[in-house]
Short mmCIF file of C-alpha atoms in Angstrom, two decimals:
data_model
loop_
_atom_site.label_atom_id
_atom_site.label_comp_id
_atom_site.label_asym_id
_atom_site.label_seq_id
_atom_site.Cartn_x
_atom_site.Cartn_y
_atom_site.Cartn_z
CA SER A 1 1.78 12.47 -2.97
CA PRO A 2 -1.32 13.78 -4.71
CA ALA A 3 -1.63 10.36 -6.36
CA ILE A 4 -2.49 8.55 -3.15
CA LEU A 5 -6.16 9.40 -2.81
CA CYS A 6 -7.12 8.65 -6.39
CA CYS A 7 -5.01 5.47 -6.44
CA VAL A 8 -6.24 3.80 -3.24
CA ASP A 9 -7.21 0.27 -4.21
CA LYS A 10 -10.97 0.22 -4.90
CA ASP A 11 -11.40 -3.36 -3.63
CA LEU A 12 -9.82 -2.33 -0.32
CA VAL A 13 -12.13 0.68 -0.02
CA ASN A 14 -15.22 -1.36 -0.88
CA GLY A 15 -14.21 -4.04 1.63
CA ILE A 16 -13.79 -1.46 4.40
CA ARG A 17 -17.13 0.17 3.59
CA ASP A 18 -19.13 -3.06 3.42
CA GLY A 19 -17.36 -4.64 6.41
CA THR A 20 -15.75 -7.57 4.58
CA SER A 21 -12.28 -6.14 5.25
CA ASN A 22 -11.36 -4.82 8.66
CA PHE A 23 -7.98 -3.63 7.38
CA PHE A 24 -6.45 -2.01 10.45
CA CYS A 25 -9.61 -2.03 12.60
CA LEU A 26 -8.12 -5.03 14.44
CA LYS A 27 -11.30 -6.50 15.87
CA SER A 28 -9.58 -9.88 16.13
CA ARG A 29 -6.17 -11.54 15.98
CA GLN A 30 -7.11 -12.74 12.49
CA ASP A 31 -7.52 -9.08 11.45
CA ALA A 32 -3.94 -8.36 12.59
CA LYS A 33 -2.64 -11.30 10.54
CA LEU A 34 -4.62 -10.28 7.44
CA LEU A 35 -3.46 -6.66 7.80
CA MET A 36 0.18 -7.74 7.65
CA ARG A 37 -0.55 -9.95 4.64
CA ASP A 38 -2.31 -7.01 2.95
CA LEU A 39 0.76 -4.88 3.64
CA SER A 40 2.77 -7.60 1.93
CA THR A 41 1.65 -8.86 -1.49
CA GLY A 42 -1.99 -9.51 -0.52
CA ARG A 43 -3.83 -12.01 1.64
CA ASP A 44 -4.57 -14.29 -1.33
CA ASP A 45 -1.04 -14.40 -2.78
CA ASP A 46 0.00 -18.07 -2.72
CA THR A 47 3.33 -17.36 -4.45
CA ARG A 48 4.77 -15.38 -1.53
CA LYS A 49 7.88 -17.05 -0.11
CA LYS A 50 7.09 -15.94 3.41
CA LYS A 51 3.37 -16.43 4.10
CA ASP A 52 3.31 -14.14 7.14
CA PRO A 53 5.79 -11.26 6.97
CA VAL A 54 6.00 -10.83 10.76
CA PRO A 55 6.17 -13.38 13.60
CA LYS A 56 3.08 -14.33 15.64
CA PHE A 57 4.33 -12.63 18.81
CA PHE A 58 4.46 -9.33 16.90
CA LEU A 59 0.89 -9.83 15.65
CA GLU A 60 -0.22 -10.50 19.21
CA THR A 61 1.48 -7.32 20.42
CA VAL A 62 -0.13 -5.22 17.68
CA TYR A 63 -3.55 -6.70 18.45
CA ARG A 64 -3.30 -6.23 22.24
CA GLU A 65 -2.02 -2.66 21.99
CA ALA A 66 -4.81 -1.71 19.59
CA ARG A 67 -7.42 -3.21 21.92
CA LYS A 68 -5.92 -1.57 24.99
CA LYS A 69 -5.54 1.94 23.58
CA SER A 70 -8.69 2.37 21.50
CA PRO A 71 -12.40 2.21 22.22
CA GLU A 72 -14.44 -0.38 20.32
CA GLY A 73 -15.00 0.70 16.71
CA HIS A 74 -12.52 3.61 16.85
CA PHE A 75 -10.34 2.52 13.92
CA ARG A 76 -13.30 1.58 11.73
CA GLU A 77 -14.90 5.00 12.25
CA LEU A 78 -11.57 6.67 11.57
CA LEU A 79 -11.19 4.79 8.29
CA LEU A 80 -14.75 5.53 7.20
CA HIS A 81 -14.23 9.24 7.83
CA LEU A 82 -10.95 9.19 5.90
CA LEU A 83 -12.75 7.56 2.98
CA GLU A 84 -15.40 10.27 2.77
CA PRO A 85 -15.12 12.14 -0.52
CA THR A 86 -13.19 15.38 -0.34
CA ASP A 87 -11.47 17.49 -2.94
CA GLU A 88 -9.21 19.19 -0.45
CA TYR A 89 -6.07 17.15 -1.18
CA ALA A 90 -7.14 14.95 -4.08
CA ALA A 91 -5.86 15.23 -7.60
CA ALA A 92 -7.30 13.34 -10.56
CA LYS A 93 -4.15 13.89 -12.62
CA ASP A 94 -0.58 15.01 -12.18
CA VAL A 95 -0.80 18.81 -12.25
CA ASP A 96 2.95 19.44 -11.94
CA THR A 97 4.59 17.31 -14.60
CA GLU A 98 7.63 19.60 -14.63
CA SER A 99 8.71 18.62 -11.09
CA HIS A 100 11.73 16.34 -10.95
CA ARG A 101 10.83 13.21 -9.01
CA LEU A 102 11.51 9.58 -8.47
CA VAL A 103 8.43 7.41 -7.96
CA ILE A 104 9.09 3.93 -6.59
CA TRP A 105 5.94 1.81 -6.50
CA PRO A 106 5.51 -1.76 -5.26
CA GLU A 107 4.12 -3.99 -8.00
CA LYS A 108 1.77 -5.94 -5.72
CA ASP A 109 0.64 -3.06 -3.52
CA ARG A 110 -2.84 -3.93 -2.23
CA ILE A 111 -3.33 -0.56 -0.55
CA ILE A 112 -2.36 1.99 -3.22
CA ASN A 113 -3.03 0.40 -6.62
CA TYR A 114 0.04 0.02 -8.85
CA GLU A 115 -1.87 0.16 -12.16
CA GLU A 116 -3.71 3.32 -11.11
CA GLY A 117 -0.38 4.85 -10.07
CA LYS A 118 1.02 4.16 -13.52
CA GLN A 119 -2.05 5.77 -15.04
CA PHE A 120 -1.79 8.82 -12.74
CA PHE A 121 1.85 9.43 -13.67
CA GLN A 122 1.16 8.54 -17.33
CA VAL A 123 3.59 5.64 -17.33
CA SER A 124 3.83 2.91 -19.93
CA SER A 125 6.24 0.16 -20.85
CA SER A 126 9.12 1.25 -23.03
CA ASP A 127 9.58 -0.21 -26.50
CA ASN A 128 13.16 -0.84 -25.41
CA LYS A 129 13.08 -3.71 -22.86
CA ASP A 130 16.19 -2.35 -21.09
CA GLU A 131 14.45 0.93 -20.23
CA GLY A 132 11.49 -0.59 -18.36
CA LEU A 133 8.79 1.97 -17.53
CA VAL A 134 8.65 5.43 -19.07
CA SER A 135 6.57 8.44 -17.98
CA LYS A 136 5.23 11.02 -20.43
CA SER A 137 7.01 13.57 -18.26
CA ALA A 138 10.75 13.57 -18.89
CA ASN A 139 11.21 14.68 -15.27
CA THR A 140 9.48 11.67 -13.68
CA GLU A 141 11.35 8.42 -13.13
CA PHE A 142 8.92 5.63 -12.31
CA GLU A 143 10.36 2.39 -10.94
CA CYS A 144 8.60 -0.80 -9.99
CA VAL A 145 9.58 -2.95 -7.01
CA ALA A 146 8.75 -6.41 -8.33
CA ASP A 147 6.97 -8.96 -6.12
CA CYS A 148 6.54 -6.42 -3.32
CA GLY A 149 3.55 -5.17 -1.37
CA HIS A 150 2.88 -1.86 0.39
CA VAL A 151 5.35 -2.57 3.23
CA PHE A 152 6.79 -6.08 2.77
CA HIS A 153 8.41 -7.98 -0.11
CA SER A 154 7.14 -11.52 -0.69
CA ASP A 155 10.35 -12.84 0.89
CA GLY A 156 9.66 -10.87 4.10
CA ARG A 157 12.09 -7.96 3.62
CA GLY A 158 10.80 -4.48 4.33
CA ILE A 159 10.38 -2.12 1.39
CA PHE A 160 12.72 0.47 2.91
CA ASP A 161 15.55 -2.08 2.93
CA ILE A 162 14.90 -2.71 -0.76
CA ILE A 163 14.71 0.91 -1.91
CA ARG A 164 17.42 2.35 0.36
CA PRO A 165 20.28 1.85 -2.17
CA ARG A 166 18.21 3.58 -4.88
CA VAL A 167 17.25 6.66 -2.87
CA LYS A 168 20.60 7.39 -1.15
#
């Protein structure tokens, strides 16, 4: 989606750049745990039903595989290069509002910012409570997945399990 680059969460980007967030650099086991929380509804979300969306043995496997297969600092350098400004694929606004599309966005996404996604697709709340969110483009349906992060819902379910019935 052209919305991704302009909607990446600014706090995430700043944390990666200044070293306060290792995101998927996986320098430690703690980084693996925080990555999975960030892929859920955020590391600081105390309302999440399932604090850690994946079991500890999975975190350990992710951490060990990352350490075994990558030289020190590889993922951090990769991220920093991906964050370098480029206009090649970026779009500041939706340039094809006539395309028919369904946009399903997790409400508590800590990777790609939900509010910036709404702004990109020119979405606002409907005056009619039953209609939910409405885009300026009649061809864009924008749906929110409540209490859900980039990959995991707060109850531990994966986002694909949640959206599957909608996209079939």
